[in-house]
mmCIF file of C-alpha atoms in Angstrom:
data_model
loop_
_atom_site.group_PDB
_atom_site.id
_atom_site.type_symbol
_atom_site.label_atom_id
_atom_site.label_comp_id
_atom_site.label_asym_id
_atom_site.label_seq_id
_atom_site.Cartn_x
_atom_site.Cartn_y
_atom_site.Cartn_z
ATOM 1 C CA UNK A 1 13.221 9.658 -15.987
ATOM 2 C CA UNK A 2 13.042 6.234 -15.959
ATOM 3 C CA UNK A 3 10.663 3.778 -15.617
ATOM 4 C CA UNK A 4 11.483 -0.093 -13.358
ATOM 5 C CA UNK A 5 8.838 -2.288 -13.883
ATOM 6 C CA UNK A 6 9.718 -4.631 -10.854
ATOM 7 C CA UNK A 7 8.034 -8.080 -9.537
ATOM 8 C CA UNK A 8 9.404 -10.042 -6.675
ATOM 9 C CA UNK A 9 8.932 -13.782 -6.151
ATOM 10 C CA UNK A 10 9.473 -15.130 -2.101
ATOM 11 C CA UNK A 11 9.438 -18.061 -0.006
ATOM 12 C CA UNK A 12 8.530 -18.330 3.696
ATOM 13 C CA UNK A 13 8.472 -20.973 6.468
ATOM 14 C CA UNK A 14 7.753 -24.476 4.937
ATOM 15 C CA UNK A 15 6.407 -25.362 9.058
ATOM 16 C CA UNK A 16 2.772 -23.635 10.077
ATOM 17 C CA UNK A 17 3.339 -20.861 12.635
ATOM 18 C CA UNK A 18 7.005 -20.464 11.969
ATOM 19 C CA UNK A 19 7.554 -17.967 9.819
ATOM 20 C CA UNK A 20 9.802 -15.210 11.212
ATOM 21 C CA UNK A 21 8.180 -11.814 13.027
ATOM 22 C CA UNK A 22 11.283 -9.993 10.953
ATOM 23 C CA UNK A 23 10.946 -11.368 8.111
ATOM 24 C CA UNK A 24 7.719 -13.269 6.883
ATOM 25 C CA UNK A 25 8.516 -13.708 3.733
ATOM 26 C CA UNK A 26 12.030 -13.500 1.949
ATOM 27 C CA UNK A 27 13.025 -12.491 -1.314
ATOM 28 C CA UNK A 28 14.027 -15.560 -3.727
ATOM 29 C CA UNK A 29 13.480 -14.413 -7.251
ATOM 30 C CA UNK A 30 13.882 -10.025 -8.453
ATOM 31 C CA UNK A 31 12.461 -9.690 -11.822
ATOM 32 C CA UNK A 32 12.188 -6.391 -13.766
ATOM 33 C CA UNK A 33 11.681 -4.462 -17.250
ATOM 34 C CA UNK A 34 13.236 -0.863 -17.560
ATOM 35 C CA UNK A 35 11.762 1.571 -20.136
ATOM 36 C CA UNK A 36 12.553 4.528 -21.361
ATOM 37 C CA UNK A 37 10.598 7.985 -20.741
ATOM 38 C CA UNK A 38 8.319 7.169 -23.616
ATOM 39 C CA UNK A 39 7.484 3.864 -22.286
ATOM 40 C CA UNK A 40 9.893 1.187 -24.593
ATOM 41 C CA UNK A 41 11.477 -1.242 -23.643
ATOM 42 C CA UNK A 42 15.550 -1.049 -22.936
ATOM 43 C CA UNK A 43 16.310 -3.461 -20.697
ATOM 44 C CA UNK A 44 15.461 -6.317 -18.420
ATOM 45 C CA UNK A 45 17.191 -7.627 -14.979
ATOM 46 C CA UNK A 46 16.111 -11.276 -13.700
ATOM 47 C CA UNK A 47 18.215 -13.079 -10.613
ATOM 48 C CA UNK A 48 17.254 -15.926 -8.468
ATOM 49 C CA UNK A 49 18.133 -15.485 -4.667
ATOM 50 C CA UNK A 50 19.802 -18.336 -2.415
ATOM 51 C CA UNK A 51 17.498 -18.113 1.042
ATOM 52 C CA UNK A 52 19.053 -17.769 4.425
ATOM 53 C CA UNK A 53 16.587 -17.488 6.203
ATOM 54 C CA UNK A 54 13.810 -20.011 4.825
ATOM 55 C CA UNK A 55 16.260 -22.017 3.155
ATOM 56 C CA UNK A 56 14.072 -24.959 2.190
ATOM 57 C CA UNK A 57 11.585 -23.864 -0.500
ATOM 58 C CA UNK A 58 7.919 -23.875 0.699
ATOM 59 C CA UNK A 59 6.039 -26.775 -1.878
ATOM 60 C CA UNK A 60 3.287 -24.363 -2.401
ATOM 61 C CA UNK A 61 5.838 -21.591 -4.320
ATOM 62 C CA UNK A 62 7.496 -24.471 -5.735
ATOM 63 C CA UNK A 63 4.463 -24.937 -7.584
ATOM 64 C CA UNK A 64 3.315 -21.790 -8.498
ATOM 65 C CA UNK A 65 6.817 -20.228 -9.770
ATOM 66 C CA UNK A 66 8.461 -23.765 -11.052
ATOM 67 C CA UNK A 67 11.482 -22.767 -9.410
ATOM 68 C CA UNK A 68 13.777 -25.804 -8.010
ATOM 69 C CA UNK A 69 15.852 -26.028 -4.752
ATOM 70 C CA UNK A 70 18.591 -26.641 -7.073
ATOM 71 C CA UNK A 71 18.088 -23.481 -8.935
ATOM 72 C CA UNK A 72 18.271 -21.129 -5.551
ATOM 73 C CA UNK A 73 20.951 -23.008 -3.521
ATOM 74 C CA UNK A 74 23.020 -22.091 -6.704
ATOM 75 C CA UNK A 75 22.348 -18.524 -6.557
ATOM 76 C CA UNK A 76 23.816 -15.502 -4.807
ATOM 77 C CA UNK A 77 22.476 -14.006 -1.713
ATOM 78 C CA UNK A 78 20.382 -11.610 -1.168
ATOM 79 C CA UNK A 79 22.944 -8.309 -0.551
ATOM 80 C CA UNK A 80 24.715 -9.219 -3.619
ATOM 81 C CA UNK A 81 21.705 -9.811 -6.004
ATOM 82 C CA UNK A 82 20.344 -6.578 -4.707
ATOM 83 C CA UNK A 83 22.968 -4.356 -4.614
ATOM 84 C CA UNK A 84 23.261 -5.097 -8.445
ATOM 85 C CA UNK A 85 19.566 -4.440 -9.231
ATOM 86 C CA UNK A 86 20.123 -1.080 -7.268
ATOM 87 C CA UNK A 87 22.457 -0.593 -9.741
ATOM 88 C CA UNK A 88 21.269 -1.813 -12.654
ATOM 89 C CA UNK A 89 18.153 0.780 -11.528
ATOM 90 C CA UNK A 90 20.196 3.998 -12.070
ATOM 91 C CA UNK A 91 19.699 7.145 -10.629
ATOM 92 C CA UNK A 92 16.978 8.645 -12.473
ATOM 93 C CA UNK A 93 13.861 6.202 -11.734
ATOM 94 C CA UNK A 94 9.884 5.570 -10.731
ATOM 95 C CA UNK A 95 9.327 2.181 -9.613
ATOM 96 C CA UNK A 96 6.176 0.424 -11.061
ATOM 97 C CA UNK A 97 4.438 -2.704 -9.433
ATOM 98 C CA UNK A 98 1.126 -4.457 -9.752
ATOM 99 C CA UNK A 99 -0.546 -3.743 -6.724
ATOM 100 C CA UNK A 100 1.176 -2.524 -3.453
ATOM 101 C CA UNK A 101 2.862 -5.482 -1.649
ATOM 102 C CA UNK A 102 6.084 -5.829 -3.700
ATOM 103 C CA UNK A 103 8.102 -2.741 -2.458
ATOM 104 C CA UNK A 104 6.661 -3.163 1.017
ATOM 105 C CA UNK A 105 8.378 -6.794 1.227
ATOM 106 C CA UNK A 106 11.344 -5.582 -0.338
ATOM 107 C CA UNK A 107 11.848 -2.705 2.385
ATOM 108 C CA UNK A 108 11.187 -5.464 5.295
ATOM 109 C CA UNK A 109 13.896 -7.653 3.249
ATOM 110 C CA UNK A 110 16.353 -4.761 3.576
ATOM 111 C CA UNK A 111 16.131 -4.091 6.579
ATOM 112 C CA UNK A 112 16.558 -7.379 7.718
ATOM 113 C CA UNK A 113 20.003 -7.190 5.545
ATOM 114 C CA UNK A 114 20.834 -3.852 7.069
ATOM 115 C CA UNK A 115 20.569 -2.305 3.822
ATOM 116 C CA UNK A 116 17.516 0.004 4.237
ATOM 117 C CA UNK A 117 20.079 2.788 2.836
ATOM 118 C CA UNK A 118 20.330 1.900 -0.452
ATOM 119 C CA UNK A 119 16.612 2.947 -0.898
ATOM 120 C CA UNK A 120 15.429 5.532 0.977
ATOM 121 C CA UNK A 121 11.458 6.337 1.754
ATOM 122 C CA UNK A 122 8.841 6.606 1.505
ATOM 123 C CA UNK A 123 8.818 6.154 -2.153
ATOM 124 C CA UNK A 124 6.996 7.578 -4.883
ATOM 125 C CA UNK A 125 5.571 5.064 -7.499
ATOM 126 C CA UNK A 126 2.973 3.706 -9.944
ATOM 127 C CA UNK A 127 0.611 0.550 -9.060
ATOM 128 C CA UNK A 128 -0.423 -0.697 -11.974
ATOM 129 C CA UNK A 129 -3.033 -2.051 -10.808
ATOM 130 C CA UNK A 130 -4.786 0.328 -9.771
ATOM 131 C CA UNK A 131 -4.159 2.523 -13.053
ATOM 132 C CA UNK A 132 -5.241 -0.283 -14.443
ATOM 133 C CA UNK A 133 -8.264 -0.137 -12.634
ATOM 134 C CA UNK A 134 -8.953 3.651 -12.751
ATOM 135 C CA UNK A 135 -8.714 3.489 -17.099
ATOM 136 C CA UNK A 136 -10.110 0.373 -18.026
ATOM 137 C CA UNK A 137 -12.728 -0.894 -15.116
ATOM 138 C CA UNK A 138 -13.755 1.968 -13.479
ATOM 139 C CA UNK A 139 -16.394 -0.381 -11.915
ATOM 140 C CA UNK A 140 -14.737 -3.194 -10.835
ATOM 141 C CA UNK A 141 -12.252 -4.622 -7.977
ATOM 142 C CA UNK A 142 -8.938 -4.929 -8.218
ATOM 143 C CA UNK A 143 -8.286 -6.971 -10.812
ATOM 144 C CA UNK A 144 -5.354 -9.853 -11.179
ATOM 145 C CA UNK A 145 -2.471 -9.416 -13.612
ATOM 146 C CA UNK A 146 -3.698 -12.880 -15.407
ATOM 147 C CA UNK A 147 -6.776 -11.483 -16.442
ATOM 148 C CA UNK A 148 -6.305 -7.693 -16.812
ATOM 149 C CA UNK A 149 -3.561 -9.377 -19.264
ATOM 150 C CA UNK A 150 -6.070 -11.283 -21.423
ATOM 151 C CA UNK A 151 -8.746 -8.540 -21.522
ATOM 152 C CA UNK A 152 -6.010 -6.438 -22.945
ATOM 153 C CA UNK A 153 -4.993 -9.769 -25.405
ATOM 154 C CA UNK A 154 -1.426 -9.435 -24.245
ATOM 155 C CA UNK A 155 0.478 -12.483 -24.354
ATOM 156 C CA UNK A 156 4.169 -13.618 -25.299
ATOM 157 C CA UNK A 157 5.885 -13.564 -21.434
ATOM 158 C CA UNK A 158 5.697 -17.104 -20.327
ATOM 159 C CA UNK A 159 4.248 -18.304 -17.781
ATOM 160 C CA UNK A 160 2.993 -16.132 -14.831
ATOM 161 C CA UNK A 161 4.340 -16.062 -11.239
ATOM 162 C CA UNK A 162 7.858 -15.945 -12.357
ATOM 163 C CA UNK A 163 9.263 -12.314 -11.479
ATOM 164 C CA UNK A 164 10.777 -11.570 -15.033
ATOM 165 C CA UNK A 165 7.467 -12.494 -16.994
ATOM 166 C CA UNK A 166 4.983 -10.929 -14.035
ATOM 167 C CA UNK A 167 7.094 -7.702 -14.818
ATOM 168 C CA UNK A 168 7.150 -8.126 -18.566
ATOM 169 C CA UNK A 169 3.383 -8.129 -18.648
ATOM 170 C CA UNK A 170 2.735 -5.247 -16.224
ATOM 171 C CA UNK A 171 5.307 -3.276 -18.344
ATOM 172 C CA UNK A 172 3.096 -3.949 -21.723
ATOM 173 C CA UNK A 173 0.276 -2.869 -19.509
ATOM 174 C CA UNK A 174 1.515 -0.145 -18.498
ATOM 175 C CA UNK A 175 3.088 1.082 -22.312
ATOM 176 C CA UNK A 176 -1.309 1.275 -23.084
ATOM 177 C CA UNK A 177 -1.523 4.377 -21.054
ATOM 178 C CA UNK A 178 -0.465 8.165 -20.793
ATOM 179 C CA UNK A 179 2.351 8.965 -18.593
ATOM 180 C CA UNK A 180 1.129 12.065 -17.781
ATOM 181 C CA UNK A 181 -2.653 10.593 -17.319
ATOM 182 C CA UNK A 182 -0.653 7.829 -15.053
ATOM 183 C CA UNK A 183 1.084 10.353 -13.271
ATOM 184 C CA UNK A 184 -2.000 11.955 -11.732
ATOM 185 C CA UNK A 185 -2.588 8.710 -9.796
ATOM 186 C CA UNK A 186 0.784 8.042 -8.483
ATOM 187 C CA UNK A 187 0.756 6.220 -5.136
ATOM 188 C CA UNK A 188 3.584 6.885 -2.155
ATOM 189 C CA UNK A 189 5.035 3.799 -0.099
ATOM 190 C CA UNK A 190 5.609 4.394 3.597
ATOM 191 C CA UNK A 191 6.825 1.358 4.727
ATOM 192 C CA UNK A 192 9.532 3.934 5.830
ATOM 193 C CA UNK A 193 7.138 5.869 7.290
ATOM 194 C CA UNK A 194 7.852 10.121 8.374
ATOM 195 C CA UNK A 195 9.747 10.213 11.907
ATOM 196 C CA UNK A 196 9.207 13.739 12.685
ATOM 197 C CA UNK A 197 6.162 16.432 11.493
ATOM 198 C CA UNK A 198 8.200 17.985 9.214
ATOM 199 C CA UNK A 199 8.630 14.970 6.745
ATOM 200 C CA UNK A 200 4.825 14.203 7.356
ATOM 201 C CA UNK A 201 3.583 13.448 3.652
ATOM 202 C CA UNK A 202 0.644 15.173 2.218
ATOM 203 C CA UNK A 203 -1.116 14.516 -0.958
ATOM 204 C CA UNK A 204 -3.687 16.188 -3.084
ATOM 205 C CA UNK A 205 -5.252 14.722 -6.218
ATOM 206 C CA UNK A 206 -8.192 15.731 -8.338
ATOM 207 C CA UNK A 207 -10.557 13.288 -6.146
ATOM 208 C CA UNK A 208 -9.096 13.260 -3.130
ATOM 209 C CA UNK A 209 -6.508 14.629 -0.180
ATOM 210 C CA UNK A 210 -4.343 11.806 1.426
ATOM 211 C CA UNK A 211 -2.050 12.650 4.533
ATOM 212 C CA UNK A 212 0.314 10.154 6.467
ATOM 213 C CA UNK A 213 0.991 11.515 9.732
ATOM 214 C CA UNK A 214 4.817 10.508 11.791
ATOM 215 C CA UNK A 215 5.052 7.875 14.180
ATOM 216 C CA UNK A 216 3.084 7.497 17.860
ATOM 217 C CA UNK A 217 3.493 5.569 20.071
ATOM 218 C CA UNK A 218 -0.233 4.512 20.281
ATOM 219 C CA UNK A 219 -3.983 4.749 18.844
ATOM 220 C CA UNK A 220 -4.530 7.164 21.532
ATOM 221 C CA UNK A 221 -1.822 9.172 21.142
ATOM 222 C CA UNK A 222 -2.159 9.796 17.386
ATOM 223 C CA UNK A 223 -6.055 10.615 17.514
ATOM 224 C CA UNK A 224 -5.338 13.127 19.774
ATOM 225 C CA UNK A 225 -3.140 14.452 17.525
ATOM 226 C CA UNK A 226 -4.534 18.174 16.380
ATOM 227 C CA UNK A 227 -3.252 17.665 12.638
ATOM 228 C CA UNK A 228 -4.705 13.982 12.254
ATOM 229 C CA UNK A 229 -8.010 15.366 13.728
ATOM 230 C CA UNK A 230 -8.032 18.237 11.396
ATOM 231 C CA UNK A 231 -10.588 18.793 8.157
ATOM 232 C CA UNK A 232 -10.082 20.966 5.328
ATOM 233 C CA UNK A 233 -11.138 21.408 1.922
ATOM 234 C CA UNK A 234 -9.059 19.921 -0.628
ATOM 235 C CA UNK A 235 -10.650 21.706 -3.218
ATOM 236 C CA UNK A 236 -10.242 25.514 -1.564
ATOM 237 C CA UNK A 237 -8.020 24.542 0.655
ATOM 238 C CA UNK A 238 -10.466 26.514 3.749
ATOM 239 C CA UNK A 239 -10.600 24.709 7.215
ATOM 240 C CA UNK A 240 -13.671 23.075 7.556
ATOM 241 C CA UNK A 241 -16.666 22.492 10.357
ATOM 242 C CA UNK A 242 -16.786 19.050 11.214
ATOM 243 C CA UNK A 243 -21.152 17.881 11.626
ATOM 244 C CA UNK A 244 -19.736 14.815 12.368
ATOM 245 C CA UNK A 245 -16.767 14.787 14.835
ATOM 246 C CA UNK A 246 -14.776 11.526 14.562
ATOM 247 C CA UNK A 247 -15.819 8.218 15.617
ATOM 248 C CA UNK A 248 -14.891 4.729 15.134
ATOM 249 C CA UNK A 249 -16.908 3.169 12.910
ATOM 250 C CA UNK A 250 -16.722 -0.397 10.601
ATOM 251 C CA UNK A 251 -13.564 -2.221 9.503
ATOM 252 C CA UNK A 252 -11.141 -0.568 11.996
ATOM 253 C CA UNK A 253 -11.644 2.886 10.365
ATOM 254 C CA UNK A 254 -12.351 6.544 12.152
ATOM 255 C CA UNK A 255 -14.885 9.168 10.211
ATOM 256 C CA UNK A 256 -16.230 12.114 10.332
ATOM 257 C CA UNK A 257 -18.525 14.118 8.055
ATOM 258 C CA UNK A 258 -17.586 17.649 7.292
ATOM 259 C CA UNK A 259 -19.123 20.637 5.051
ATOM 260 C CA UNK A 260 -17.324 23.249 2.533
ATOM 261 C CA UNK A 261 -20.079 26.183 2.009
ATOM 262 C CA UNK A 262 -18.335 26.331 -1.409
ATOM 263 C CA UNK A 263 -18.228 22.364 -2.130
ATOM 264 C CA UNK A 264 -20.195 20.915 -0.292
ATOM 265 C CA UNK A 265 -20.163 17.455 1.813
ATOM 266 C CA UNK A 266 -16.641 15.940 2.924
ATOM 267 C CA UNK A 267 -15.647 12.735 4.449
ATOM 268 C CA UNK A 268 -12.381 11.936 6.309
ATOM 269 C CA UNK A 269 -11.170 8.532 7.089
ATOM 270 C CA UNK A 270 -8.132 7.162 9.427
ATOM 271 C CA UNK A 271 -6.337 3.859 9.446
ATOM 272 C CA UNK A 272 -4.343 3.346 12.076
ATOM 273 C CA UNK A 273 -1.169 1.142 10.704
ATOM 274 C CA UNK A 274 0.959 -0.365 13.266
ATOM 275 C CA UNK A 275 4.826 -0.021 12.107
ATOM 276 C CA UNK A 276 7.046 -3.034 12.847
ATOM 277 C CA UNK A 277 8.604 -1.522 15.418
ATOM 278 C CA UNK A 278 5.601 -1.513 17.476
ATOM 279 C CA UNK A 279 4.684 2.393 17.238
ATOM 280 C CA UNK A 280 1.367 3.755 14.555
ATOM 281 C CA UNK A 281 0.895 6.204 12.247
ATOM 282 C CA UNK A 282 -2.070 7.376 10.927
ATOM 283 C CA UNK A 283 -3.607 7.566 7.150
ATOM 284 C CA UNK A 284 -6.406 10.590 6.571
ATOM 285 C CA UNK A 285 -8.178 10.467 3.530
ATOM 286 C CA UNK A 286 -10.263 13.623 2.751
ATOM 287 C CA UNK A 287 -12.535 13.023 0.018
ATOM 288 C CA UNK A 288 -15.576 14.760 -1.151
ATOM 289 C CA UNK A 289 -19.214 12.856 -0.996
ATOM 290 C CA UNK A 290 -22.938 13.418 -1.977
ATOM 291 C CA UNK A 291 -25.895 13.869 -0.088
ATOM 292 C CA UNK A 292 -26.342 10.307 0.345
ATOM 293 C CA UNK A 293 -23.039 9.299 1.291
ATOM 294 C CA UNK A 294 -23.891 11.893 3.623
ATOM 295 C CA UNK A 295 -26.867 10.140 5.182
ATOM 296 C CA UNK A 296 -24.880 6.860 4.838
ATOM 297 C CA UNK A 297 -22.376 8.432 7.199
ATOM 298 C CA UNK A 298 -25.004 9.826 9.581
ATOM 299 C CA UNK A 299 -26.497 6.253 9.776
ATOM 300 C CA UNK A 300 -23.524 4.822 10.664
ATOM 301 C CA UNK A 301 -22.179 6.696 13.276
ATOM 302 C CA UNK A 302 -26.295 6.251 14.744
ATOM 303 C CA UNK A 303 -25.622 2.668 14.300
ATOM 304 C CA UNK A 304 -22.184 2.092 16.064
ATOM 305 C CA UNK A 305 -23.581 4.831 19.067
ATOM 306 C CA UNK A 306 -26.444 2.001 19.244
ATOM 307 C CA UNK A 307 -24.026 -1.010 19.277
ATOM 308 C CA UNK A 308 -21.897 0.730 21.880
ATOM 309 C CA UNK A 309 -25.245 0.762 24.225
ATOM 310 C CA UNK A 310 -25.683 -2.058 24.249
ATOM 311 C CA UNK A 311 -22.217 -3.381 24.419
ATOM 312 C CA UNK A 312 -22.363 -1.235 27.588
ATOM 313 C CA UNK A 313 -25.875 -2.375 28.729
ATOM 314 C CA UNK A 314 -24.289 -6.110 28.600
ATOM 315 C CA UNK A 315 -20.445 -5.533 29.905
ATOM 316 C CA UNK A 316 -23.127 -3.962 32.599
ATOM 317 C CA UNK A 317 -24.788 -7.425 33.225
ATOM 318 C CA UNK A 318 -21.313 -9.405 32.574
ATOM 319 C CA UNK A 319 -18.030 -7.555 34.387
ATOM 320 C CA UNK A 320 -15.605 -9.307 32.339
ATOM 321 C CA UNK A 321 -17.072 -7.502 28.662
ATOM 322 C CA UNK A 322 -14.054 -6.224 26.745
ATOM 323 C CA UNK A 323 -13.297 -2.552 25.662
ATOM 324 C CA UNK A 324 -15.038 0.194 24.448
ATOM 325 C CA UNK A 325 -14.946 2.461 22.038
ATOM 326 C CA UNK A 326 -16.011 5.848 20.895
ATOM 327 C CA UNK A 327 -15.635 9.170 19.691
ATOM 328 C CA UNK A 328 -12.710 11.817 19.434
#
């Protein structure tokens, strides 16, 4: 197998509020670095893209890539330049990218083309990023391809933000690890998300279980759903008993607080993602705590049950008070 180090540049409406519900932003620049199953180097692919849709470039990635009008109304379009990067790809491949926005865009790209069939999700890959996070600063945030480059004193690519170099320098990154250390942390794009249960995607790692659940055709719909509500052990793999049943709690996320007599405390989390077809699917993560994430849990859901009081209390006082919400 193969590895495709891969950076996209884009453009997007140079007018406030115009960009296109389709297609925010659009491909102009496909940079990438291919290397070998032992991580060298043995090729590179780098094509500029002529815009249809946001065909004047926007000043502010003008600036930051140093590409020119000039240089994309001379290039191909989009189809064509892709079609030979799926090529120059192969068969036998992992894409890599520096955090997880690149293969999303390209997806929304395709399928504005039509050409969501020459790459078929979700896909497996490596972020960088967070690799790069998980071996070298445990600690810390996500950190920015700039200066994870400099704190590993790789230089020699150019200048940053265009596709070819951004790639070049995630590759070298990316040669200072172990494959098969990288390849416990793989992540899974599902920008083409599982239609039915059967290609419903579940994922176990040493720290945690991650399942993405098929399409609904609302929030409501997909908590109900017995398999998105559901807690087991990742570790022994027994069904657990939730303490905690699930309730909405901060930043748009659902909980619940669980317990393994064998390993002890577990939390599970749910995102609802809205797909661009209007439909949601929801992301569990299962993921084992300690006694005071525990107690961190248990004084959250006390403190959203409290909130929701008094939001009642006052949509009691004022009719026109907005939703609630609550538990499942």
């Amino acid at each position: 197998m193969e590895y495709v180090v891969v950076d996209f540049e884009w453009n997007q409406s140079s007018r406030p509020g115009h960009n296109s519900g389709r297609l925010p932003f659009e491909i102009i620049e496909i940079g990438a670095v291919k290397l070998d199953e032992d991580l060298r180097e043995i090729g590179r692919f780098s094509r500029t893209v002529r815009p249809k849709v946001y065909k004047k470039l926007h000043y502010m990635t003008r600036e930051l890539t140093g590409i020119s009008q000039q240089e994309l109304d001379g290039s191909d379009p989009f189809p064509y330049v892709l079609v030979d990067f799926m090529l120059w790809c192969g068969n036998d491949f992992i894409f890599c990218t520096w955090g997880n926005t690149d293969l999303v865009e390209l997806q929304r790209n395709m399928r504005y083309f039509n050409l969501e069939d020459l790459l078929v999700g979700p896909i497996r890959y490596y972020n960088v990023q967070k690799l790069f996070r998980i071996f070298f600063q445990p600690q810390r945030q996500a950190a920015s391809l700039e200066s994870a480059a400099e704190l590993l004193e790789i230089s020699g690519e150019g200048d940053f933000h265009r596709a070819v170099n951004d790639a070049a320098y995630t590759a070298k990154i990316l040669q200072r690890m172990d494959p098969q250390q990288a390849d416990r942390f793989f992540s899974v794009d599902y920008y083409q998300y599982p239609r039915s249960r059967e290609e419903e995607i579940h994922l176990t790692y040493e720290d945690h279980y991650k399942y993405i659940s098929r399409d609904f055709p609302d929030k409501e719909a997909a908590l109900a759903d017995r398999e998105v509500r559901a807690m087991h052990c990742y570790m022994c793999g027994r069904a657990v008993r939730q303490k905690i049943r699930w309730f909405s709690g901060r930043s748009r996320f659902w909980f619940c607080l669980a317990w393994c007599p064998e390993h002890g405390w577990i939390r599970g989390k749910i995102r609802i993602k809205h797909t661009d077809t209007g439909r949601v699917l929801a992301v569990k993560t299962i993921r084992m705590i300690d006694e005071g994430q525990a107690a961190a849990l248990r004084e959250m859901k006390t403190d959203m049950a409290r909130r929701r009081r008094e939001k009642r209390h006052k949509d009691h006082e004022d009719p026109s008070g907005g939703a609630q919400s609550g538990s499942v």
